């Protein structure tokens, strides 16, 4: 039954559904019994007990590594990374072990695990609690990466991630946890590799992820008053990527802005720009514009943080730029 | 705990000899450029692999290391698939994608060699969780070197397994060296005496049993692992097995860092010769029997080598397969 709920609640509902559906599914992470700090896992222990909601020691390598050990011998772990920033303490486990094992072992093992990655800028988290690190993982063959922007998408994609026989990272922007939206009926899933047009438009395609989807929708309203009709396209999953949907949108609008929250250099947006160029070069009427953070760590002080945070203004400016001469 | 039967004593000998002959052959093949990559062998250390493997059931798991051929052969891995993998051939057990340092043979519970030191220490608790969840009485052994024991994952893995009382056995193969660095120069608490047992002593801090054993005595290793296996339902154990590698860290290592005495000491305490002597003493093996066994095993290895030689290399585009369960790569 459809209902309007918060993003964090949608995460919890998806976990609940999958844990009910498959008793091999368990959650592991730091402070997940009380769901501190984002509340996504709070209360799960009441239904599923401590054997399936594991409050782990502060041992990121062991949390992520043990998830792989469990996944390759029959369980389906869902790891709460606490803050995606801390994945650096388990980077061997993600990049060398989880991503490569099926491949190196010639397909002998399944690694059906999900890494939930709360991430993103906001509320003066500072340099160790604010980073958009999805690009690191897009660059590691063997991982699937999705980045849902709405309660419905996180509900559907998290369920898909848990059912997927391969490792999937789900990037949950912590600034979205309190955003509300309609979640369709309980059985709804969102497949990986399926983009969604969040707002149709004729003049310019803004390819945006996570929080930048919302910023882009705000920008679109403002641009509408200037007579610029913006299409907001959310890839939803980065690996696999719905290249067809990108190409179809570009074929309609012929102008592209790519908006992300992470730093400009070596990023997801840089890669998406190449994808658009390779698939749709002849369709483009203007160079692609990008919105991203400057290449600095995320600073603490509110005005500094605001300065580096990409927002609707940046999307408006980029859209005006690609519309020049139109 | 029962003492091993005559049959098991003989089996230990057979497996150690198979590991030794397999790796001696692999070294030769490497020297003749038949095998690509970097090759780390465990010549001299066979009693650890075999003491562990014979104390385990076939469906128990092993997480192994960069020096892992011996662990796989001891666990019962088929020589053909292993040798073809060392060659990088299409019908290697991992289709040529793993090679010497990244081989798995799930059919015998061998969940993977590992090119990253101590990584198995954090995978093991998860295997333990899965064993517990399935209400199985299997165990998982994770092996690692004395050098690897100084990495963080060792501590995280032992702590987690001990905290949650998981059926994990941590086995440190202390061969006195981490590549060119002596154990005592890299490990706090290491005594000047080679078999001091400083790593086993860490067990006390985690409240689990820790044992330091002669890793060149297959029976001593078998006993320690059997004890650990028998109590695995109550939680993990840590075993430090002291052994000596007779050869370089990798093939081609000039070993400028150590004198000849150590290898001589290794040869004096050769685990295979010791086991042969024990079997002879008990009337279980005579010289003719030993010769015959060696001939049969050489023939097995010849077969694995000819099979590998005759096997095709993978088609280059096979590099794009096996990444995901069912998904063809496009980007
Ligand atoms: C994390 C990591 N650091 C460094 C290396 C490079 N390396 C490979 S083997 C080795 C020495 C390992 O010594 P030890 O753990 O005692 O095992 P042994 O080689 O003696 O079996 C080193 C430094 C590695 N493979 N992984």
Coordinates of C-alpha atoms in Angstrom, one line a residue, chain A residues 5 106 125 130 156 191 228 244 275:
Chain A
X5 CA 7.4 8.3 4.6
X106 CA 36.9 -17.9 -12.0
X125 CA 30.3 17.3 9.5
X130 CA 31.1 14.7 4.7
X156 CA 13.3 -0.3 -4.3
X191 CA 16.1 -2.7 -10.8
X228 CA 14.1 27.3 -19.9
X244 CA 20.1 4.2 -23.1
X275 CA 29.6 8.5 -21.7

